[in-house]
Amino acid sequence: EMAELRRLFSAPQARLVTLTGAGGTGKTRLALQVGAEMVESFADGVWLVELAPLADPALVPQGVAKVLDIQETPGRSATDQLCDFLRMKHLLLILDNCEHVVAASAALAKTLLQASPGLRILASSREVLGVEGETAYRVPSLRLPEAGEQPSLPELAQFEAVRLFVERAQAASPGFSLVDENAAAVAQICQRLDGIPLAIELAA
């Protein structure tokens, strides 16, 4: 997934990439890791804006301005100040958890991308922003055995969902290991949770 996203961002036209998927699939973690890997590609850095705490969509521009340490100027909107600040910048802006303020996030992303040719945006949301030129990337659940499939113990241990369950179960109970006696139960838990990482961690 990380390699695919880096490839997407290498294309000049991919200026807005939105990671979509159900809650708990790891959109934020993937965005942070990709941002960390690409930080040297942006002269003005990679900036994370966490939108989850914002209850009022009207505060999205102020939230971005605060992260970028832009001081409020009386009589000027936060959006105008952002446009001025970003106009000559070359940076990646990560807008995390846009789903509850999706319209405001979309409007701001569109305005900022038009104002700043050197800006790239990586958004995470349960739904696409709907901005022209947006590239949507659905974050997949972890690989897991199909229902009815009965892989051998070594084969089962290679599935991403099973590996995560075992790692987290061992953190909670160091004596835990994947053995023939619990293999079917572990596989069934991962299947019932659709391979969603957060759900698997909580179950483990």
CSV table of C-alpha atoms in Angstrom, one decimal:
chain,number,residue,atom,x,y,z
A,1,GLU,CA,0.0,0.0,0.0
A,2,MET,CA,2.8,2.4,0.9
A,3,ALA,CA,4.6,1.7,-2.4
A,4,GLU,CA,1.4,2.2,-4.3
A,5,LEU,CA,0.8,5.6,-2.7
A,6,ARG,CA,4.3,6.8,-3.3
A,7,ARG,CA,3.8,5.8,-7.0
A,8,LEU,CA,0.6,7.7,-7.1
A,9,PHE,CA,2.2,10.9,-5.7
A,10,SER,CA,5.0,10.6,-8.2
A,11,ALA,CA,2.5,11.5,-11.0
A,12,PRO,CA,2.3,15.3,-11.5
A,13,GLN,CA,-1.5,15.3,-11.7
A,14,ALA,CA,-2.0,13.4,-8.4
A,15,ARG,CA,-2.1,16.4,-6.1
A,16,LEU,CA,-5.0,15.2,-3.9
A,17,VAL,CA,-5.1,11.6,-2.8
A,18,THR,CA,-7.8,10.4,-0.4
A,19,LEU,CA,-7.5,7.3,1.6
A,20,THR,CA,-11.0,5.8,2.1
A,21,GLY,CA,-12.3,2.8,4.0
A,22,ALA,CA,-14.2,1.8,7.0
A,23,GLY,CA,-13.2,3.0,10.5
A,24,GLY,CA,-10.4,1.0,12.0
A,25,THR,CA,-8.8,-0.1,8.7
A,26,GLY,CA,-5.6,1.9,9.4
A,27,LYS,CA,-6.1,4.9,7.2
A,28,THR,CA,-4.4,7.3,9.7
A,29,ARG,CA,-1.5,4.9,10.3
A,30,LEU,CA,-0.9,4.5,6.6
A,31,ALA,CA,-1.1,8.2,6.0
A,32,LEU,CA,1.5,8.9,8.7
A,33,GLN,CA,3.9,6.3,7.5
A,34,VAL,CA,3.7,7.5,3.9
A,35,GLY,CA,4.2,11.1,5.1
A,36,ALA,CA,7.2,10.1,7.1
A,37,GLU,CA,8.7,8.3,4.1
A,38,MET,CA,8.1,11.2,1.8
A,39,VAL,CA,9.2,14.1,4.1
A,40,GLU,CA,12.5,14.6,2.2
A,41,SER,CA,10.6,15.0,-1.1
A,42,PHE,CA,9.0,18.2,0.1
A,43,ALA,CA,11.2,21.3,0.7
A,44,ASP,CA,8.7,22.7,3.2
A,45,GLY,CA,8.0,19.5,5.0
A,46,VAL,CA,5.0,17.3,5.7
A,47,TRP,CA,2.3,18.6,8.0
A,48,LEU,CA,-0.4,16.7,9.9
A,49,VAL,CA,-3.8,18.3,10.6
A,50,GLU,CA,-6.0,16.1,12.9
A,51,LEU,CA,-9.6,17.0,12.1
A,52,ALA,CA,-11.3,14.5,14.4
A,53,PRO,CA,-11.5,17.0,17.4
A,54,LEU,CA,-13.3,19.6,15.3
A,55,ALA,CA,-17.0,19.7,15.8
A,56,ASP,CA,-17.7,22.8,13.7
A,57,PRO,CA,-16.9,22.5,9.9
A,58,ALA,CA,-16.4,26.3,9.8
A,59,LEU,CA,-13.2,25.8,11.9
A,60,VAL,CA,-11.4,23.6,9.4
A,61,PRO,CA,-9.4,26.5,7.9
A,62,GLN,CA,-8.4,27.7,11.4
A,63,GLY,CA,-7.4,24.2,12.3
A,64,VAL,CA,-5.0,24.0,9.3
A,65,ALA,CA,-3.7,27.6,10.0
A,66,LYS,CA,-3.0,26.6,13.6
A,67,VAL,CA,-0.9,23.6,12.6
A,68,LEU,CA,1.1,25.7,10.2
A,69,ASP,CA,1.6,28.4,12.9
A,70,ILE,CA,-0.1,31.2,10.9
A,71,GLN,CA,-1.0,34.1,13.2
A,72,GLU,CA,-4.6,35.3,12.8
A,73,THR,CA,-4.9,38.7,11.1
A,74,PRO,CA,-8.0,40.8,11.9
A,75,GLY,CA,-10.2,41.4,8.9
A,76,ARG,CA,-8.8,38.5,6.9
A,77,SER,CA,-10.2,35.0,6.7
A,78,ALA,CA,-8.1,32.0,7.6
A,79,THR,CA,-8.6,30.6,4.1
A,80,ASP,CA,-7.1,33.8,2.5
A,81,GLN,CA,-4.2,33.7,4.9
A,82,LEU,CA,-3.6,30.0,4.1
A,83,CYS,CA,-3.6,30.8,0.4
A,84,ASP,CA,-1.0,33.5,0.8
A,85,PHE,CA,1.2,31.3,3.1
A,86,LEU,CA,1.1,28.3,0.8
A,87,ARG,CA,1.4,30.1,-2.5
A,88,MET,CA,5.1,29.5,-3.0
A,89,LYS,CA,5.5,26.5,-0.6
A,90,HIS,CA,6.3,22.9,-1.6
A,91,LEU,CA,4.7,20.8,1.0
A,92,LEU,CA,2.5,17.8,1.8
A,93,LEU,CA,-0.6,18.5,3.9
A,94,ILE,CA,-2.2,15.4,5.6
A,95,LEU,CA,-5.9,16.1,6.4
A,96,ASP,CA,-6.8,13.2,8.8
A,97,ASN,CA,-10.4,12.1,9.6
A,98,CYS,CA,-12.3,14.3,7.2
A,99,GLU,CA,-15.5,12.3,7.2
A,100,HIS,CA,-17.5,14.5,9.7
A,101,VAL,CA,-16.4,17.7,8.0
A,102,VAL,CA,-16.2,16.4,4.5
A,103,ALA,CA,-17.8,19.4,2.7
A,104,ALA,CA,-15.6,21.9,4.5
A,105,SER,CA,-12.5,19.8,3.9
A,106,ALA,CA,-13.3,19.5,0.2
A,107,ALA,CA,-13.9,23.2,-0.2
A,108,LEU,CA,-10.6,24.1,1.5
A,109,ALA,CA,-8.6,21.5,-0.4
A,110,LYS,CA,-9.9,22.8,-3.7
A,111,THR,CA,-9.1,26.4,-2.8
A,112,LEU,CA,-5.6,25.7,-1.5
A,113,LEU,CA,-4.7,23.5,-4.5
A,114,GLN,CA,-5.7,26.2,-6.9
A,115,ALA,CA,-3.7,28.8,-4.9
A,116,SER,CA,-0.5,26.7,-4.5
A,117,PRO,CA,1.0,24.7,-7.4
A,118,GLY,CA,3.5,23.2,-5.0
A,119,LEU,CA,1.0,21.8,-2.6
A,120,ARG,CA,0.0,18.1,-2.3
A,121,ILE,CA,-2.7,16.9,0.0
A,122,LEU,CA,-3.1,13.4,1.5
A,123,ALA,CA,-6.6,13.1,3.1
A,124,SER,CA,-8.1,10.2,5.1
A,125,SER,CA,-11.9,9.9,5.1
A,126,ARG,CA,-14.6,7.2,5.2
A,127,GLU,CA,-15.9,8.8,1.9
A,128,VAL,CA,-14.2,10.7,-0.9
A,129,LEU,CA,-14.1,14.5,-0.8
A,130,GLY,CA,-15.5,14.8,-4.3
A,131,VAL,CA,-13.0,17.4,-5.5
A,132,GLU,CA,-12.1,17.5,-9.2
A,133,GLY,CA,-8.8,15.7,-9.8
A,134,GLU,CA,-9.0,13.7,-6.6
A,135,THR,CA,-7.5,10.2,-6.6
A,136,ALA,CA,-9.3,7.9,-4.3
A,137,TYR,CA,-7.4,5.0,-2.7
A,138,ARG,CA,-9.4,2.4,-0.8
A,139,VAL,CA,-7.4,1.1,2.2
A,140,PRO,CA,-7.9,-2.7,2.2
A,141,SER,CA,-8.5,-4.8,5.2
A,142,LEU,CA,-5.8,-7.2,6.3
A,143,ARG,CA,-5.5,-10.4,4.3
A,144,LEU,CA,-7.2,-13.3,6.0
A,145,PRO,CA,-8.3,-16.9,5.1
A,146,GLU,CA,-11.6,-17.3,3.3
A,147,ALA,CA,-14.5,-18.8,5.1
A,148,GLY,CA,-14.4,-22.5,4.8
A,149,GLU,CA,-10.8,-22.5,3.9
A,150,GLN,CA,-8.6,-24.7,6.1
A,151,PRO,CA,-5.0,-23.7,5.6
A,152,SER,CA,-2.2,-25.5,7.5
A,153,LEU,CA,-0.8,-23.9,10.6
A,154,PRO,CA,2.3,-22.5,8.8
A,155,GLU,CA,0.0,-21.1,6.0
A,156,LEU,CA,-2.4,-19.6,8.5
A,157,ALA,CA,0.4,-17.9,10.3
A,158,GLN,CA,1.3,-16.0,7.1
A,159,PHE,CA,-2.0,-14.1,6.8
A,160,GLU,CA,-1.7,-10.5,7.9
A,161,ALA,CA,-4.9,-10.5,10.1
A,162,VAL,CA,-3.7,-13.7,11.9
A,163,ARG,CA,-0.2,-12.3,12.4
A,164,LEU,CA,-1.7,-9.1,14.0
A,165,PHE,CA,-4.0,-11.1,16.3
A,166,VAL,CA,-1.1,-13.3,17.5
A,167,GLU,CA,1.2,-10.2,18.1
A,168,ARG,CA,-1.4,-8.4,20.1
A,169,ALA,CA,-2.5,-11.6,22.0
A,170,GLN,CA,1.1,-12.2,22.9
A,171,ALA,CA,1.5,-8.6,24.2
A,172,ALA,CA,-1.6,-9.2,26.5
A,173,SER,CA,-0.6,-12.8,27.4
A,174,PRO,CA,3.1,-13.7,26.7
A,175,GLY,CA,2.4,-17.4,26.8
A,176,PHE,CA,0.0,-17.3,23.9
A,177,SER,CA,1.0,-18.9,20.6
A,178,LEU,CA,-0.8,-20.1,17.5
A,179,VAL,CA,-1.2,-23.9,17.7
A,180,ASP,CA,-3.5,-26.5,16.2
A,181,GLU,CA,-5.9,-26.3,19.2
A,182,ASN,CA,-6.7,-22.6,18.7
A,183,ALA,CA,-6.0,-22.1,15.0
A,184,ALA,CA,-9.6,-22.5,13.9
A,185,ALA,CA,-10.9,-20.1,16.6
A,186,VAL,CA,-8.3,-17.4,15.7
A,187,ALA,CA,-9.1,-17.7,12.0
A,188,GLN,CA,-12.9,-17.4,12.8
A,189,ILE,CA,-12.3,-14.3,14.9
A,190,CYS,CA,-10.4,-12.6,12.1
A,191,GLN,CA,-13.1,-13.6,9.5
A,192,ARG,CA,-15.9,-12.3,11.7
A,193,LEU,CA,-14.1,-9.0,12.1
A,194,ASP,CA,-13.5,-8.7,8.4
A,195,GLY,CA,-9.8,-8.3,8.8
A,196,ILE,CA,-10.2,-4.8,10.3
A,197,PRO,CA,-7.0,-4.0,12.2
A,198,LEU,CA,-8.5,-2.0,15.1
A,199,ALA,CA,-11.2,-4.6,15.7
A,200,ILE,CA,-8.6,-7.4,15.7
A,201,GLU,CA,-6.4,-5.6,18.2
A,202,LEU,CA,-9.3,-5.0,20.5
A,203,ALA,CA,-10.4,-8.7,20.3
A,204,ALA,CA,-6.9,-9.9,20.9
